[in-house]
Amino acid sequence: MPLIVMCGYPCSGKSRRAEELKVYFEESTERKVHIVGDGSLGVEKNTVYADSQKEKNVRASLKAEVERKVNKDDIVILDSLNYIKGYRYELFCLIKHAQTPHCLVYSLTSHEESSLWNTNRDAAEQYNQDIFDALVQRFEAPDSRNRWDSPLFTILKDDTLPVEAISDALFKRKAPPPNQSTQSQPLSSANFLYELDKITQDVLMAIFNAQKTSVPGDLITVPGASEKISFFKHDLRLTRNVNMAELRKLRRQFISYTKLHPTENTGQIANMFVQYLNKSLH
């Protein structure tokens, strides 16, 4: 059954989120949930991630363990860095061969935030700082436009895990058939929730990333939308960036409204959300 691939910087909260998912699925289904990760293999992180060959061997072992555990009844959660897009593609090929759905849960944090969490761990659990910095530098962020990174759920540290949307993505989608190129599938009522969640998360992440390099008042381009974010107030552009807490609140309001007034054209969700944000922040 489905594979959930965790992804993120070292010390970004992946294991905590994996445990949340395990508890949710064990309580809401009768399926067994297996967490496969560095811990289950007894990986000594500062030894393995300092040696490219040892790291490659660990990735191969994790993939093999996932392949052994994927079956028609159980849920498998791969709790590791999974920071190389080529490796995520290999996992995608594995689930295509097994004809089972999958999704990616991306625990998004800043370098500084994850570094602080690392230093707050017990000494035996910490990454050496040079190893930590090297892993962050090599990290290849997931992109929902890639079929091997989709469906993608991007989670900030204070976000509530969208367990229902993740469940829908796993159990209300057809598995990708072997050797079939990925095509856009028509929206059905069963998977509308996860489509809505994914698209609005992508918009928020685009704003979050754009505000790192833009100045207040800049127009922001977001994926899947022809319209741009243009934050104005009283006919003047905002003189501050909009914080994520405010954006998440607006996202929740938009999702609540859209669930009551669903559209059959998912290609319009991004534009609808952009319009909602522009109007709400005037």
CSV table of C-alpha atoms in Angstrom, one decimal:
chain,number,residue,atom,x,y,z
A,1,MET,CA,0.0,0.0,0.0
A,2,PRO,CA,1.0,3.7,0.0
A,3,LEU,CA,4.5,5.1,0.6
A,4,ILE,CA,4.9,8.4,2.4
A,5,VAL,CA,8.3,9.9,1.7
A,6,MET,CA,9.5,12.5,4.3
A,7,CYS,CA,11.9,15.2,3.2
A,8,GLY,CA,13.7,18.1,4.7
A,9,TYR,CA,16.9,19.5,6.2
A,10,PRO,CA,18.5,17.7,9.1
A,11,CYS,CA,16.6,18.5,12.4
A,12,SER,CA,13.6,19.9,10.6
A,13,GLY,CA,11.0,17.9,12.4
A,14,LYS,CA,10.6,15.0,9.9
A,15,SER,CA,10.6,12.3,12.6
A,16,ARG,CA,8.0,14.1,14.7
A,17,ARG,CA,5.7,14.4,11.6
A,18,ALA,CA,6.3,10.8,10.7
A,19,GLU,CA,5.2,9.7,14.2
A,20,GLU,CA,2.1,12.0,13.9
A,21,LEU,CA,1.2,10.2,10.6
A,22,LYS,CA,1.8,6.8,12.1
A,23,VAL,CA,-0.5,7.6,15.0
A,24,TYR,CA,-3.2,9.0,12.7
A,25,PHE,CA,-3.3,6.1,10.3
A,26,GLU,CA,-3.2,3.5,13.1
A,27,GLU,CA,-6.1,5.1,14.8
A,28,SER,CA,-8.2,5.8,11.7
A,29,THR,CA,-7.5,2.6,9.7
A,30,GLU,CA,-6.8,-1.0,10.5
A,31,ARG,CA,-3.6,-1.0,8.5
A,32,LYS,CA,-0.1,-1.6,9.9
A,33,VAL,CA,2.2,1.4,9.6
A,34,HIS,CA,6.0,0.9,9.2
A,35,ILE,CA,8.5,3.7,9.7
A,36,VAL,CA,11.7,3.0,7.8
A,37,GLY,CA,14.6,5.4,8.5
A,38,ASP,CA,18.1,6.0,9.6
A,39,GLY,CA,17.1,5.1,13.2
A,40,SER,CA,15.8,1.7,12.2
A,41,LEU,CA,19.1,0.9,10.5
A,42,GLY,CA,21.2,2.1,13.4
A,43,VAL,CA,22.9,4.7,11.2
A,44,GLU,CA,25.7,6.7,12.9
A,45,LYS,CA,25.0,10.0,11.1
A,46,ASN,CA,28.3,11.7,11.5
A,47,THR,CA,30.2,8.7,10.2
A,48,VAL,CA,27.8,7.9,7.3
A,49,TYR,CA,27.2,11.4,6.0
A,50,ALA,CA,30.9,12.2,6.0
A,51,ASP,CA,31.6,9.4,3.5
A,52,SER,CA,29.8,9.4,0.2
A,53,GLN,CA,30.1,5.7,-0.3
A,54,LYS,CA,28.7,4.9,3.1
A,55,GLU,CA,25.9,7.3,2.5
A,56,LYS,CA,25.1,5.7,-0.8
A,57,ASN,CA,25.0,2.3,0.8
A,58,VAL,CA,22.6,3.5,3.5
A,59,ARG,CA,20.3,4.9,0.8
A,60,ALA,CA,20.4,1.6,-1.0
A,61,SER,CA,19.6,-0.2,2.3
A,62,LEU,CA,16.6,2.1,3.0
A,63,LYS,CA,15.3,1.7,-0.5
A,64,ALA,CA,15.6,-2.1,-0.2
A,65,GLU,CA,13.8,-2.1,3.2
A,66,VAL,CA,11.0,0.0,1.7
A,67,GLU,CA,10.7,-2.4,-1.2
A,68,ARG,CA,10.4,-5.3,1.2
A,69,LYS,CA,7.7,-3.7,3.3
A,70,VAL,CA,5.5,-2.2,0.5
A,71,ASN,CA,2.6,-4.6,0.1
A,72,LYS,CA,-1.2,-4.5,-0.4
A,73,ASP,CA,-2.1,-4.0,3.2
A,74,ASP,CA,0.4,-1.8,5.0
A,75,ILE,CA,1.5,1.9,5.0
A,76,VAL,CA,5.2,2.6,4.8
A,77,ILE,CA,6.8,5.9,5.9
A,78,LEU,CA,10.3,6.6,4.8
A,79,ASP,CA,11.8,8.9,7.5
A,80,SER,CA,15.1,10.1,6.2
A,81,LEU,CA,16.6,13.2,4.6
A,82,ASN,CA,15.7,12.1,1.0
A,83,TYR,CA,17.4,15.3,-0.1
A,84,ILE,CA,18.6,14.1,-3.5
A,85,LYS,CA,16.0,14.4,-6.3
A,86,GLY,CA,17.5,11.5,-8.2
A,87,TYR,CA,16.9,9.3,-5.2
A,88,ARG,CA,13.3,10.5,-4.9
A,89,TYR,CA,12.9,9.6,-8.6
A,90,GLU,CA,14.2,6.0,-7.8
A,91,LEU,CA,11.6,5.7,-5.1
A,92,PHE,CA,8.9,6.9,-7.5
A,93,CYS,CA,10.0,4.2,-10.0
A,94,LEU,CA,9.7,1.7,-7.1
A,95,ILE,CA,6.1,2.6,-6.3
A,96,LYS,CA,5.2,2.6,-10.0
A,97,HIS,CA,6.5,-0.9,-10.3
A,98,ALA,CA,4.6,-1.9,-7.1
A,99,GLN,CA,1.5,0.0,-8.5
A,100,THR,CA,0.9,1.8,-5.2
A,101,PRO,CA,0.3,5.6,-4.6
A,102,HIS,CA,2.8,7.7,-2.8
A,103,CYS,CA,3.2,11.3,-1.6
A,104,LEU,CA,6.0,13.6,-0.3
A,105,VAL,CA,5.8,15.4,3.0
A,106,TYR,CA,8.3,18.3,3.0
A,107,SER,CA,9.2,19.7,6.5
A,108,LEU,CA,10.3,23.2,5.5
A,109,THR,CA,12.6,25.1,7.9
A,110,SER,CA,15.4,27.6,7.5
A,111,HIS,CA,19.0,26.7,7.8
A,112,GLU,CA,19.3,28.8,11.0
A,113,GLU,CA,16.2,27.2,12.6
A,114,SER,CA,17.3,23.6,11.9
A,115,SER,CA,20.8,24.4,13.1
A,116,LEU,CA,19.5,25.7,16.4
A,117,TRP,CA,17.4,22.6,16.8
A,118,ASN,CA,20.5,20.5,16.1
A,119,THR,CA,22.5,22.2,18.9
A,120,ASN,CA,19.6,21.8,21.3
A,121,ARG,CA,19.7,18.0,20.9
A,122,ASP,CA,21.7,15.7,23.2
A,123,ALA,CA,25.3,15.6,22.1
A,124,ALA,CA,25.0,12.0,21.0
A,125,GLU,CA,22.1,12.9,18.6
A,126,GLN,CA,23.7,16.0,17.1
A,127,TYR,CA,25.2,16.3,13.6
A,128,ASN,CA,28.6,17.8,13.6
A,129,GLN,CA,28.3,21.4,12.3
A,130,ASP,CA,30.3,20.8,9.2
A,131,ILE,CA,28.3,17.7,8.3
A,132,PHE,CA,25.1,19.6,9.0
A,133,ASP,CA,26.1,22.6,6.8
A,134,ALA,CA,27.2,20.3,4.0
A,135,LEU,CA,23.9,18.4,4.0
A,136,VAL,CA,22.0,21.7,3.9
A,137,GLN,CA,24.1,22.9,1.0
A,138,ARG,CA,23.5,19.7,-1.0
A,139,PHE,CA,19.8,19.7,-0.3
A,140,GLU,CA,17.6,19.6,-3.5
A,141,ALA,CA,14.2,21.0,-2.6
A,142,PRO,CA,11.2,19.1,-3.9
A,143,ASP,CA,9.1,20.6,-6.7
A,144,SER,CA,5.5,19.6,-7.2
A,145,ARG,CA,5.9,20.0,-10.9
A,146,ASN,CA,8.1,16.9,-10.9
A,147,ARG,CA,6.0,13.7,-11.0
A,148,TRP,CA,8.3,12.1,-8.4
A,149,ASP,CA,7.7,14.9,-6.0
A,150,SER,CA,3.9,15.0,-6.3
A,151,PRO,CA,1.6,15.1,-4.5
A,152,LEU,CA,3.7,17.4,-2.3
A,153,PHE,CA,2.7,18.6,1.1
A,154,THR,CA,4.9,21.4,2.4
A,155,ILE,CA,4.7,21.8,6.2
A,156,LEU,CA,6.1,24.7,8.3
A,157,LYS,CA,7.0,24.1,11.9
A,158,ASP,CA,3.8,25.6,13.3
A,159,ASP,CA,1.4,24.1,10.7
A,160,THR,CA,-1.1,21.5,11.6
A,161,LEU,CA,-0.4,18.3,9.7
A,162,PRO,CA,-3.0,18.0,6.9
A,163,VAL,CA,-3.7,14.3,7.7
A,164,GLU,CA,-7.0,14.1,5.9
A,165,ALA,CA,-5.6,15.6,2.7
A,166,ILE,CA,-2.6,13.2,2.9
A,167,SER,CA,-5.0,10.3,3.4
A,168,ASP,CA,-7.0,11.4,0.4
A,169,ALA,CA,-3.8,11.7,-1.7
A,170,LEU,CA,-2.9,8.1,-0.8
A,171,PHE,CA,-6.2,6.3,-0.8
A,172,LYS,CA,-8.4,8.2,-3.2
A,173,ARG,CA,-5.9,8.4,-6.1
A,174,LYS,CA,-5.0,5.7,-8.6
A,175,ALA,CA,-1.5,4.4,-8.4
A,176,PRO,CA,0.7,5.4,-11.4
A,177,PRO,CA,0.8,2.5,-13.8
A,178,PRO,CA,4.2,1.2,-14.9
A,179,ASN,CA,5.7,3.1,-17.9
A,180,GLN,CA,2.9,5.5,-18.2
A,181,SER,CA,3.9,9.1,-18.7
A,182,THR,CA,2.3,11.5,-16.2
A,183,GLN,CA,-0.7,13.4,-17.4
A,184,SER,CA,-3.0,15.8,-15.7
A,185,GLN,CA,-6.0,13.9,-14.4
A,186,PRO,CA,-9.5,15.3,-14.2
A,187,LEU,CA,-10.6,16.4,-10.7
A,188,SER,CA,-13.0,14.1,-8.9
A,189,SER,CA,-14.8,14.8,-5.7
A,190,ALA,CA,-12.6,12.2,-3.9
A,191,ASN,CA,-9.3,13.9,-4.5
A,192,PHE,CA,-10.5,17.6,-4.5
A,193,LEU,CA,-9.3,18.2,-1.0
A,194,TYR,CA,-5.7,17.2,-1.6
A,195,GLU,CA,-5.6,19.1,-4.8
A,196,LEU,CA,-6.9,22.2,-3.0
A,197,ASP,CA,-4.4,21.7,-0.2
A,198,LYS,CA,-1.4,21.2,-2.5
A,199,ILE,CA,-2.1,24.2,-4.8
A,200,THR,CA,-2.7,26.6,-2.0
A,201,GLN,CA,0.4,25.4,-0.2
A,202,ASP,CA,2.4,26.0,-3.4
A,203,VAL,CA,1.1,29.5,-3.6
A,204,LEU,CA,2.1,30.2,0.1
A,205,MET,CA,5.6,28.7,-0.5
A,206,ALA,CA,6.0,30.9,-3.5
A,207,ILE,CA,5.2,34.0,-1.5
A,208,PHE,CA,7.3,32.8,1.4
A,209,ASN,CA,10.4,32.4,-0.9
A,210,ALA,CA,9.7,35.5,-3.0
A,211,GLN,CA,9.6,37.7,0.1
A,212,LYS,CA,13.2,36.7,1.0
A,213,THR,CA,14.5,38.6,-2.1
A,214,SER,CA,11.8,41.1,-2.9
A,215,VAL,CA,10.9,44.4,-1.3
A,216,PRO,CA,7.4,45.3,-0.1
A,217,GLY,CA,5.3,46.3,-3.0
A,218,ASP,CA,6.9,44.0,-5.6
A,219,LEU,CA,4.5,41.8,-7.7
A,220,ILE,CA,4.9,38.1,-6.9
A,221,THR,CA,4.5,35.4,-9.4
A,222,VAL,CA,3.1,32.1,-8.1
A,223,PRO,CA,3.0,28.7,-9.8
A,224,GLY,CA,-0.1,27.8,-11.8
A,225,ALA,CA,-1.5,31.4,-11.7
A,226,SER,CA,-1.7,33.9,-14.5
A,227,GLU,CA,-2.4,36.7,-12.0
A,228,LYS,CA,0.3,38.0,-9.6
A,229,ILE,CA,0.2,38.8,-5.9
A,230,SER,CA,0.0,42.5,-5.6
A,231,PHE,CA,-0.4,43.5,-1.9
A,232,PHE,CA,-1.9,47.0,-1.8
A,233,LYS,CA,-3.5,48.9,1.0
A,234,HIS,CA,-5.4,52.3,0.6
A,235,ASP,CA,-4.1,52.6,-3.0
A,236,LEU,CA,-0.5,52.2,-1.8
A,237,ARG,CA,1.6,49.1,-1.9
A,238,LEU,CA,2.3,47.5,1.5
A,239,THR,CA,5.4,48.9,3.2
A,240,ARG,CA,6.0,45.5,5.0
A,241,ASN,CA,6.1,41.9,4.1
A,242,VAL,CA,3.1,39.8,5.0
A,243,ASN,CA,4.0,37.2,7.6
A,244,MET,CA,3.2,33.5,7.3
A,245,ALA,CA,0.8,33.5,10.2
A,246,GLU,CA,-1.4,36.0,8.4
A,247,LEU,CA,-1.1,34.1,5.1
A,248,ARG,CA,-1.9,30.7,6.8
A,249,LYS,CA,-5.1,32.2,8.3
A,250,LEU,CA,-6.2,33.5,4.9
A,251,ARG,CA,-5.4,30.1,3.4
A,252,ARG,CA,-7.6,28.3,6.0
A,253,GLN,CA,-10.5,30.7,5.3
A,254,PHE,CA,-10.1,30.2,1.5
A,255,ILE,CA,-10.1,26.4,1.9
A,256,SER,CA,-13.2,26.5,4.1
A,257,TYR,CA,-15.0,28.6,1.5
A,258,THR,CA,-13.8,26.6,-1.5
A,259,LYS,CA,-14.9,23.3,0.0
A,260,LEU,CA,-18.4,24.6,0.2
A,261,HIS,CA,-18.1,26.0,-3.4
A,262,PRO,CA,-15.8,23.6,-5.2
A,263,THR,CA,-14.7,24.1,-8.8
A,264,GLU,CA,-14.3,21.3,-11.3
A,265,ASN,CA,-11.4,23.1,-12.9
A,266,THR,CA,-8.4,22.7,-10.7
A,267,GLY,CA,-6.4,24.9,-13.0
A,268,GLN,CA,-8.4,27.9,-11.7
A,269,ILE,CA,-7.6,27.2,-8.0
A,270,ALA,CA,-4.3,29.1,-8.0
A,271,ASN,CA,-5.9,32.2,-9.7
A,272,MET,CA,-8.8,32.1,-7.3
A,273,PHE,CA,-6.5,32.0,-4.3
A,274,VAL,CA,-4.4,34.8,-5.6
A,275,GLN,CA,-7.5,36.9,-6.2
A,276,TYR,CA,-8.7,36.1,-2.7
A,277,LEU,CA,-5.3,37.2,-1.2
A,278,ASN,CA,-5.2,40.4,-3.2
A,279,LYS,CA,-8.7,41.3,-2.1
A,280,SER,CA,-8.2,40.3,1.6
A,281,LEU,CA,-5.0,42.3,2.0
A,282,HIS,CA,-6.3,45.5,0.4
